[in-house]
Coordinates of C-alpha atoms in Angstrom, one line a residue:
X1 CA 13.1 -33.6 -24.1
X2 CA 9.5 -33.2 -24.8
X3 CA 8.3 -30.7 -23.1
X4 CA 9.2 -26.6 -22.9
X5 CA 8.6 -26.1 -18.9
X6 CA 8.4 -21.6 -18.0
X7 CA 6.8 -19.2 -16.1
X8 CA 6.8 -15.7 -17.3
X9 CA 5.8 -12.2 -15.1
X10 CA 3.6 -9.2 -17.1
X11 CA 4.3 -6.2 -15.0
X12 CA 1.4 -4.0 -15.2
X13 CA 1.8 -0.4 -14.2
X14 CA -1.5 1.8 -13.4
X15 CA -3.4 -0.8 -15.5
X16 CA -6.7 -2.6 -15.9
X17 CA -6.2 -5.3 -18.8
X18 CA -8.8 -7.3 -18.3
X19 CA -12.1 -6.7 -16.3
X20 CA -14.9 -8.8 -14.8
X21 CA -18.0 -8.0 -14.8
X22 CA -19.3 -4.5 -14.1
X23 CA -21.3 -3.2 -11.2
X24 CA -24.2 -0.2 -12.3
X25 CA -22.1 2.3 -14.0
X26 CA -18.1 1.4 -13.0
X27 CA -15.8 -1.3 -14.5
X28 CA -14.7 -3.6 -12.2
X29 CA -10.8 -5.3 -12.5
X30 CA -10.9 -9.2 -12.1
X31 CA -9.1 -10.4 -9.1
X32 CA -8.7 -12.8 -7.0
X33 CA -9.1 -13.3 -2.7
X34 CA -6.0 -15.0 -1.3
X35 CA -5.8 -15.3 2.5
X36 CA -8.3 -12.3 2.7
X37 CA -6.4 -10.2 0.1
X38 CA -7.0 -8.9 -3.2
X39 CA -5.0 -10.2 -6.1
X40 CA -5.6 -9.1 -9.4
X41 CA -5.1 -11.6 -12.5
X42 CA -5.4 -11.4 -16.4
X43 CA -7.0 -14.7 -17.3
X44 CA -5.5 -17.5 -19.3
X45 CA -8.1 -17.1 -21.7
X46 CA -6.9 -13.1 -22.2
X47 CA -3.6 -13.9 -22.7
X48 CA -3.5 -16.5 -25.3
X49 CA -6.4 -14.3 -27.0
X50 CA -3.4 -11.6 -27.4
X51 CA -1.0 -14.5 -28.4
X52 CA -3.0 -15.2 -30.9
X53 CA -3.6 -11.6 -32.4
X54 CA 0.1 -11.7 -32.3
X55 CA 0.5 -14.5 -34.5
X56 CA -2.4 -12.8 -36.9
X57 CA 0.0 -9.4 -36.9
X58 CA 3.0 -11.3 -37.7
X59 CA 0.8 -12.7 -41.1
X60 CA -0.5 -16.3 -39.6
X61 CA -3.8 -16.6 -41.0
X62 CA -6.5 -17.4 -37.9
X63 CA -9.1 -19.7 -37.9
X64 CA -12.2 -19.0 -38.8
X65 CA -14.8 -18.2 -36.0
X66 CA -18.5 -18.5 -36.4
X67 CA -21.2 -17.9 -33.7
X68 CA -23.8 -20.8 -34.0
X69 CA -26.5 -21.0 -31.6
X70 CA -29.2 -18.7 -29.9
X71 CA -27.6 -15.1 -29.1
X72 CA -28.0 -14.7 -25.5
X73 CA -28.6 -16.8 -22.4
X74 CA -28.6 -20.7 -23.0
X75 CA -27.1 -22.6 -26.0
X76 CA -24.6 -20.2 -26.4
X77 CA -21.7 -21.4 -29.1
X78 CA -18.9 -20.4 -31.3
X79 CA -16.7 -22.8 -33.4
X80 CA -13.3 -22.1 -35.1
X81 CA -13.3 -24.2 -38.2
X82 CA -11.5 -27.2 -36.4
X83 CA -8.8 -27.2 -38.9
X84 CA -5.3 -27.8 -37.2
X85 CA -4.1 -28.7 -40.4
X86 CA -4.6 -25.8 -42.2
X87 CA -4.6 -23.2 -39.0
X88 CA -1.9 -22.9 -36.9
X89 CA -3.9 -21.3 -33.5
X90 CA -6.1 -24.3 -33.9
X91 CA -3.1 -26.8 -33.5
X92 CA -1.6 -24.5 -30.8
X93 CA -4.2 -23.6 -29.2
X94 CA -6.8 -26.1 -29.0
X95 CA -10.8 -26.2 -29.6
X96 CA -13.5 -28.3 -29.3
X97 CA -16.9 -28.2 -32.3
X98 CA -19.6 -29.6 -30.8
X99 CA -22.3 -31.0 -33.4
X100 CA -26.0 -30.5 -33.8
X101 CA -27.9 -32.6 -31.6
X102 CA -31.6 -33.0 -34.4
X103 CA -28.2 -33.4 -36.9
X104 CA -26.4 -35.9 -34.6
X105 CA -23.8 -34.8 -35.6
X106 CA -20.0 -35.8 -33.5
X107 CA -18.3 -33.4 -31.4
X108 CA -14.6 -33.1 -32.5
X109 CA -12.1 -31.4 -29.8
X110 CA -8.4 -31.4 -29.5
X111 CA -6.8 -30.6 -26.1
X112 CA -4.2 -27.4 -26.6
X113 CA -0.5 -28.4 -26.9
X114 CA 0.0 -24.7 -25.1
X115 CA -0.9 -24.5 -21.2
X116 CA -1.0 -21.3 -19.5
X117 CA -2.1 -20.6 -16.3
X118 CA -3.5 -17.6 -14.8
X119 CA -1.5 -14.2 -14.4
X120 CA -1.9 -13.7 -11.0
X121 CA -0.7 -10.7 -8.8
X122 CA 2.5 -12.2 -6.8
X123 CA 1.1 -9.6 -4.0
X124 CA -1.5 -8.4 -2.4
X125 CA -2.8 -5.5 -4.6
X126 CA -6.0 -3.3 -4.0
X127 CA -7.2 -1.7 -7.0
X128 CA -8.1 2.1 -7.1
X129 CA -11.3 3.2 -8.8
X130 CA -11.6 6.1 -11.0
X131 CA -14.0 8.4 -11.1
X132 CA -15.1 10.2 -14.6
X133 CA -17.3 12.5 -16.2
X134 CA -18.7 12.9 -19.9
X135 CA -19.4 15.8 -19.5
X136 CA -19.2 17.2 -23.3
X137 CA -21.8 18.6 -25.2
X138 CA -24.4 17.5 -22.8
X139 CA -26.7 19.3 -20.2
X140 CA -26.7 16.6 -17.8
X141 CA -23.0 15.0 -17.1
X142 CA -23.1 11.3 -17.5
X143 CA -21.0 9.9 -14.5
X144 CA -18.7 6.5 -14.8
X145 CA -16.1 5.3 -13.1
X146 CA -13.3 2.0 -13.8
X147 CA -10.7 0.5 -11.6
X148 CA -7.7 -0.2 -12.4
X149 CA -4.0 -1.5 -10.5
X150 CA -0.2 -1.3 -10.2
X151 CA 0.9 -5.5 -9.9
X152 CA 3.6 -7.8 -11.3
X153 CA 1.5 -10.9 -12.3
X154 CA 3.0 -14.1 -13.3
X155 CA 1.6 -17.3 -14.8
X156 CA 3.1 -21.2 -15.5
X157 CA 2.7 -23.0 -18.8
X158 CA 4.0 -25.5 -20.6
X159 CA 4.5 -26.4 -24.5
X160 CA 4.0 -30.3 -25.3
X161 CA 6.3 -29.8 -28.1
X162 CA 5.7 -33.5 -29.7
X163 CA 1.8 -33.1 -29.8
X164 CA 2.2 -29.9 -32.1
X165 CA 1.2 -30.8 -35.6
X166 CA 0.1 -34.1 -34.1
X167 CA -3.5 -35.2 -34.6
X168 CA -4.7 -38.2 -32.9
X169 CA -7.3 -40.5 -34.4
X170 CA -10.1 -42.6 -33.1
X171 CA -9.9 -46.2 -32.7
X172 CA -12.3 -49.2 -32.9
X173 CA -14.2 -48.2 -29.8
X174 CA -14.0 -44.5 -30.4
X175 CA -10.8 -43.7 -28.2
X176 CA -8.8 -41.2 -29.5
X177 CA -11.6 -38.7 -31.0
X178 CA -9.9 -35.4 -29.9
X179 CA -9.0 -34.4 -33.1
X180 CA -10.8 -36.2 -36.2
X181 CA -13.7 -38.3 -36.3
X182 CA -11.8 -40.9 -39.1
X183 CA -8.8 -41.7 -40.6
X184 CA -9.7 -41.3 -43.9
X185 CA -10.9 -37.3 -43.0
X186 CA -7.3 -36.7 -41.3
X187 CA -5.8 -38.0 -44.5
X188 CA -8.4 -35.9 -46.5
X189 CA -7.6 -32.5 -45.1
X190 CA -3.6 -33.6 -45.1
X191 CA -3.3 -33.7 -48.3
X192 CA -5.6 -31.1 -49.6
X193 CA -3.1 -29.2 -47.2
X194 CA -0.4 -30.5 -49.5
X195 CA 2.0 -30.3 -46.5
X196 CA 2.9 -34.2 -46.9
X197 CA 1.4 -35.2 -43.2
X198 CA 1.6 -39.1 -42.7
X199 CA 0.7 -41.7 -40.0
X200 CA 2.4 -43.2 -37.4
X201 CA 1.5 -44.6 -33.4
X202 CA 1.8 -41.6 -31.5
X203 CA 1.8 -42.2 -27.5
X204 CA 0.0 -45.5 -28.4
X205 CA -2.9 -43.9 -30.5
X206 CA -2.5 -44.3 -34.0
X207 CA -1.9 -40.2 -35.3
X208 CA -1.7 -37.9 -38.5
X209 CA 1.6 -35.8 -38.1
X210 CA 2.7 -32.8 -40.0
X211 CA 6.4 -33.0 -41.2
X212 CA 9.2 -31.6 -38.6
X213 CA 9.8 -28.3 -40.8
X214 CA 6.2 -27.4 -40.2
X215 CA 6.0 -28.4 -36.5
X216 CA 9.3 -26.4 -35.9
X217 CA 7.8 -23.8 -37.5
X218 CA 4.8 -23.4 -35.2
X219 CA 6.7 -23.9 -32.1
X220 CA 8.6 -21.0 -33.6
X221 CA 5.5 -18.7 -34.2
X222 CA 4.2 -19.5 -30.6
X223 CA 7.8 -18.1 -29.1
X224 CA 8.1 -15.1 -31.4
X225 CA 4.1 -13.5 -30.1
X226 CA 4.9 -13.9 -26.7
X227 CA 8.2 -11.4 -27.6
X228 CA 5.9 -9.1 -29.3
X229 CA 3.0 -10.1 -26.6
X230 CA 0.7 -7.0 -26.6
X231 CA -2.9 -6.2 -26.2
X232 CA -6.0 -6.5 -22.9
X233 CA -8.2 -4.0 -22.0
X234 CA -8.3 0.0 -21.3
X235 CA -5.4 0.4 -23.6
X236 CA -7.0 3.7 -24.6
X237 CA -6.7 5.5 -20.5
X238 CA -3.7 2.9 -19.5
X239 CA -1.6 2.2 -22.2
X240 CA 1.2 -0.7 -21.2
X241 CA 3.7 -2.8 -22.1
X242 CA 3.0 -6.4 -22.1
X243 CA 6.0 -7.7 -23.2
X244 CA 7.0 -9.9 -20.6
X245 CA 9.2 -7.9 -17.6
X246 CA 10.5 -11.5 -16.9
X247 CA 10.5 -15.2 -18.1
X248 CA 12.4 -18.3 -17.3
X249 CA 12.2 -21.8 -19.3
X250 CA 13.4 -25.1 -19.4
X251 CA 13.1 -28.3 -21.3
X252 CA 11.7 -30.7 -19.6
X253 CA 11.4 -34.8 -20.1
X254 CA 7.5 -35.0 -18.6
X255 CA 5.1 -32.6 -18.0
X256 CA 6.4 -31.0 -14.6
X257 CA 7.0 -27.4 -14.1
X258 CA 9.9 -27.0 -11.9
X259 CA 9.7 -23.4 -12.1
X260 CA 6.7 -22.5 -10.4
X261 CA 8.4 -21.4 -7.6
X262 CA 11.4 -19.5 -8.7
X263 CA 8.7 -16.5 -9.8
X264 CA 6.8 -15.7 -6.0
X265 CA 6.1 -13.2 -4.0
X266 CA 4.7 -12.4 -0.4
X267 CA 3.3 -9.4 1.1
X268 CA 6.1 -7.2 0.2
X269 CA 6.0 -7.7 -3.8
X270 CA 8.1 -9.9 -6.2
X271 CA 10.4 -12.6 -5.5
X272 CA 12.9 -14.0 -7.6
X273 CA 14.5 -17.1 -6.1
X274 CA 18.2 -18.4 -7.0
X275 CA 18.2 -20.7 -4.8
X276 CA 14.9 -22.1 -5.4
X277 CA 16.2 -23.0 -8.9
X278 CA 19.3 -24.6 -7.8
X279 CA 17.4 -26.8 -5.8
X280 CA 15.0 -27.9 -8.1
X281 CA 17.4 -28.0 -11.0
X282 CA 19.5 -30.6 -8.6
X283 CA 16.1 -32.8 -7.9
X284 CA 15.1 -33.0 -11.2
X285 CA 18.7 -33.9 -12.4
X286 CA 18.7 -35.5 -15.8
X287 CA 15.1 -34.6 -16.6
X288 CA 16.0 -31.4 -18.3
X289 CA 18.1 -30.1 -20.6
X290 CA 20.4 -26.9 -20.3
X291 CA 20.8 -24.2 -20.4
X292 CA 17.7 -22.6 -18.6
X293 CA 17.2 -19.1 -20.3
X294 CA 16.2 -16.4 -18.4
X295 CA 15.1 -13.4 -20.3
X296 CA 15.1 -10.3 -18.1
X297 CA 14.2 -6.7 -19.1
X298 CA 16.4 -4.0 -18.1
X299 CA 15.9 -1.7 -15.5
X300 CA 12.9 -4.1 -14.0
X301 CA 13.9 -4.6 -10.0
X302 CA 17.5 -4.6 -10.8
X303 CA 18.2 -5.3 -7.1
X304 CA 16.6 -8.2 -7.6
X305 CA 18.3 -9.2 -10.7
X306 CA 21.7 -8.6 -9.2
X307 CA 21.1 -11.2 -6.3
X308 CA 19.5 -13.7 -8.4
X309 CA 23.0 -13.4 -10.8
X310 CA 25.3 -14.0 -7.6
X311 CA 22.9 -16.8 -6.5
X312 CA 23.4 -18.1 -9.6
X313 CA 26.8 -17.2 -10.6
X314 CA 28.5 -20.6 -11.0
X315 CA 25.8 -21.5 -13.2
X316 CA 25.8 -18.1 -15.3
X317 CA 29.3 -18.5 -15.3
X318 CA 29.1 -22.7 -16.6
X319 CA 26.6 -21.8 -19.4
X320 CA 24.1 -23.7 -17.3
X321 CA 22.1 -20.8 -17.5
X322 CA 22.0 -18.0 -19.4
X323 CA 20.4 -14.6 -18.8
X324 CA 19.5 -11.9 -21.9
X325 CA 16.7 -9.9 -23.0
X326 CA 13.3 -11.6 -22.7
X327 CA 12.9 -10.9 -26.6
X328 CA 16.4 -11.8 -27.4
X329 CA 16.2 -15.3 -25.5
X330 CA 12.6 -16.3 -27.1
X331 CA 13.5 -14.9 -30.4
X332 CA 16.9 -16.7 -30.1
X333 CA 15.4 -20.0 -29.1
X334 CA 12.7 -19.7 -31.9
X335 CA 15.5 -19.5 -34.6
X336 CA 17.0 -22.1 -33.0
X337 CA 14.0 -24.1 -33.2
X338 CA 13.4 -23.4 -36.9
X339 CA 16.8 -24.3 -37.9
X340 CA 16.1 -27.9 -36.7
X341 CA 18.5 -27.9 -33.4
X342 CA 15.9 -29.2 -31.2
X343 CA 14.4 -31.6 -33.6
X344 CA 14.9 -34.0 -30.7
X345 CA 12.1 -32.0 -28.6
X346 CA 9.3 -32.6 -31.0
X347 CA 9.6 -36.8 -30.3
X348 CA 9.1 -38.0 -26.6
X349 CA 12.1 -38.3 -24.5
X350 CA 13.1 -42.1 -24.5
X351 CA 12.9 -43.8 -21.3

């Protein structure tokens, strides 16, 4: 297997995580029109920010970030240090340093192993707005208002397990820039890193790799933020849990999601579908691996649960997928993962 396939559902109760733009003096939720429908999402870019001050809470140093550029309006830019070497959340996450044109200088990018889609709304959802006053210590009251929503949102994503801790370099004609602009650099930073990276051909591009233990080890840190996931917007007037209410994953051989229908919903709310992942777990057979861990938290739409379990029963029952806690089955597979057990995931899948 190469690939870590999941979708995972944030249930957001009287909420407003993460707002659009504002309109005159009220905050306005970001959402999405859908057959003529409100739904409300968290954006992609939200939720691996919260990832990421995960990761920083549990002690992983984070990349540098510096604000380059004019301060407003155009040329707008901010650059991490580009150092997936020594920085974890620029290996896992990605980035891209663009150089100074009167310097030309190269840009150097590298695509994110970690995909995450938006967190949509699975239904139709309209969003109330709030009305407030400041009204303390002042003559005149100073009127505001802020909207905020009650939605179960869920996202895809995918982990390309093999390309964490694996830095392409360029070739001859310049292919292969996403990461480094020479060999000789990659090398450089390696082994200042002391972390004993070497070279090899890596998906036909010649590579600098960090050794297994470290690249289990980031997989690992990825897994164990997303159990303590926490953070977005409002948290002061609408407190929540963002630990995820429900998340199902799968290795996978290539870079499919078949999982991005077993999480749906229509205009009555959330859908779980059994069925939907037998079928899909029959079409794609011997492109994943079992078991398919489902992590589902207690007391969240336990009707739902219980006729996803007898849907599922002979597979519960075979081991071919399990069902837990959503902290206890990423926190599980993370040790798992750090113990070397899947040291098989971090190579492509031989064909």
């Amino acid at each position: 297997m190469a690939y870590l396939a999941g979708k995972m559902l944030v249930s957001v109760e009287a909420g407003a995580p993460n707002n659009g733009k504002g309109e005159d003096t009220t905050a306005r939720v970001k959402y999405a029109t859908v057959r003529g429908r409100r739904h409300p999402y968290v954006s992609a870019q939200a939720v691996r920010r919260w990832i990421r001050d995960g990761m920083v809470e549990r002690g992983v140093p984070a990349s540098p970030v510096t604000r380059v550029g004019r301060a407003q309006n155009r040329a707008q830019k901010a650059n991490t240090d580009a150092d997936p070497i020594t920085y974890a959340d620029d290996d896992l996450f990605g980035y891209m340093r663009a150089g100074a044109k009167k310097d030309d200088a190269a840009t150097t990018l590298r695509d994110s192993p970690f995909m995450l889609g938006t967190l949509m709304s699975v239904a139709p959802v309209h969003p109330t707005e709030d009305f407030g006053v400041m009204s303390r210590g002042v003559s005149e009251p100073v009127l505001h208002g802020h909207e905020f929503y009650t939605a179960d949102l869920a996202a895809p994503f995918l982990v390309d397990l093999p390309r964490i801790g694996t830095f392409t370099l360029p070739n001859s004609d310049g292919v292969g820039r996403p990461n480094y602009l020479s060999p000789e650099q990659a090398l450089q930073v390696a082994q200042a890193a002391a972390l004993g990276a070497g070279t090899e051909v890596f998906r036909g591009q010649g590579a600098v790799r960090l050794p297994i233990e470290q690249r289990r080890h980031r997989a690992a840190l990825l897994l164990e933020a997303i159990a303590h996931l926490s953070g977005g917007a409002k948290q002061a007037l609408h407190y929540g849990d963002r630990v995820p209410s429900l998340i199902v994953m799968v290795p996978f051989k290539g870079g499919v999601n078949p999982l991005a229908h077993v999480i749906t919903g229509d205009e009555d709310g959330l859908v779980v579908r059994g069925d939907v992942l037998r079928k899909e777990l029959a079409a794609w057979d011997g492109e994943w691996e079992p078991p398919v861990r489902v992590g589902w938290r207690p007391g969240f739409r336990d009707d739902l649960r219980v006729d996803f379990e007898k849907v599922c029963a002979q597979e519960i029952a075979e081991g071919t997928v399990v069902v837990d806690h959503p902290r206890t089955v990423l926190l599980a597979l993370a040790s798992e993962m750090r113990d070397g057990a899947w040291d098989a995931w971090f190579d492509d899948a031989a064909q």
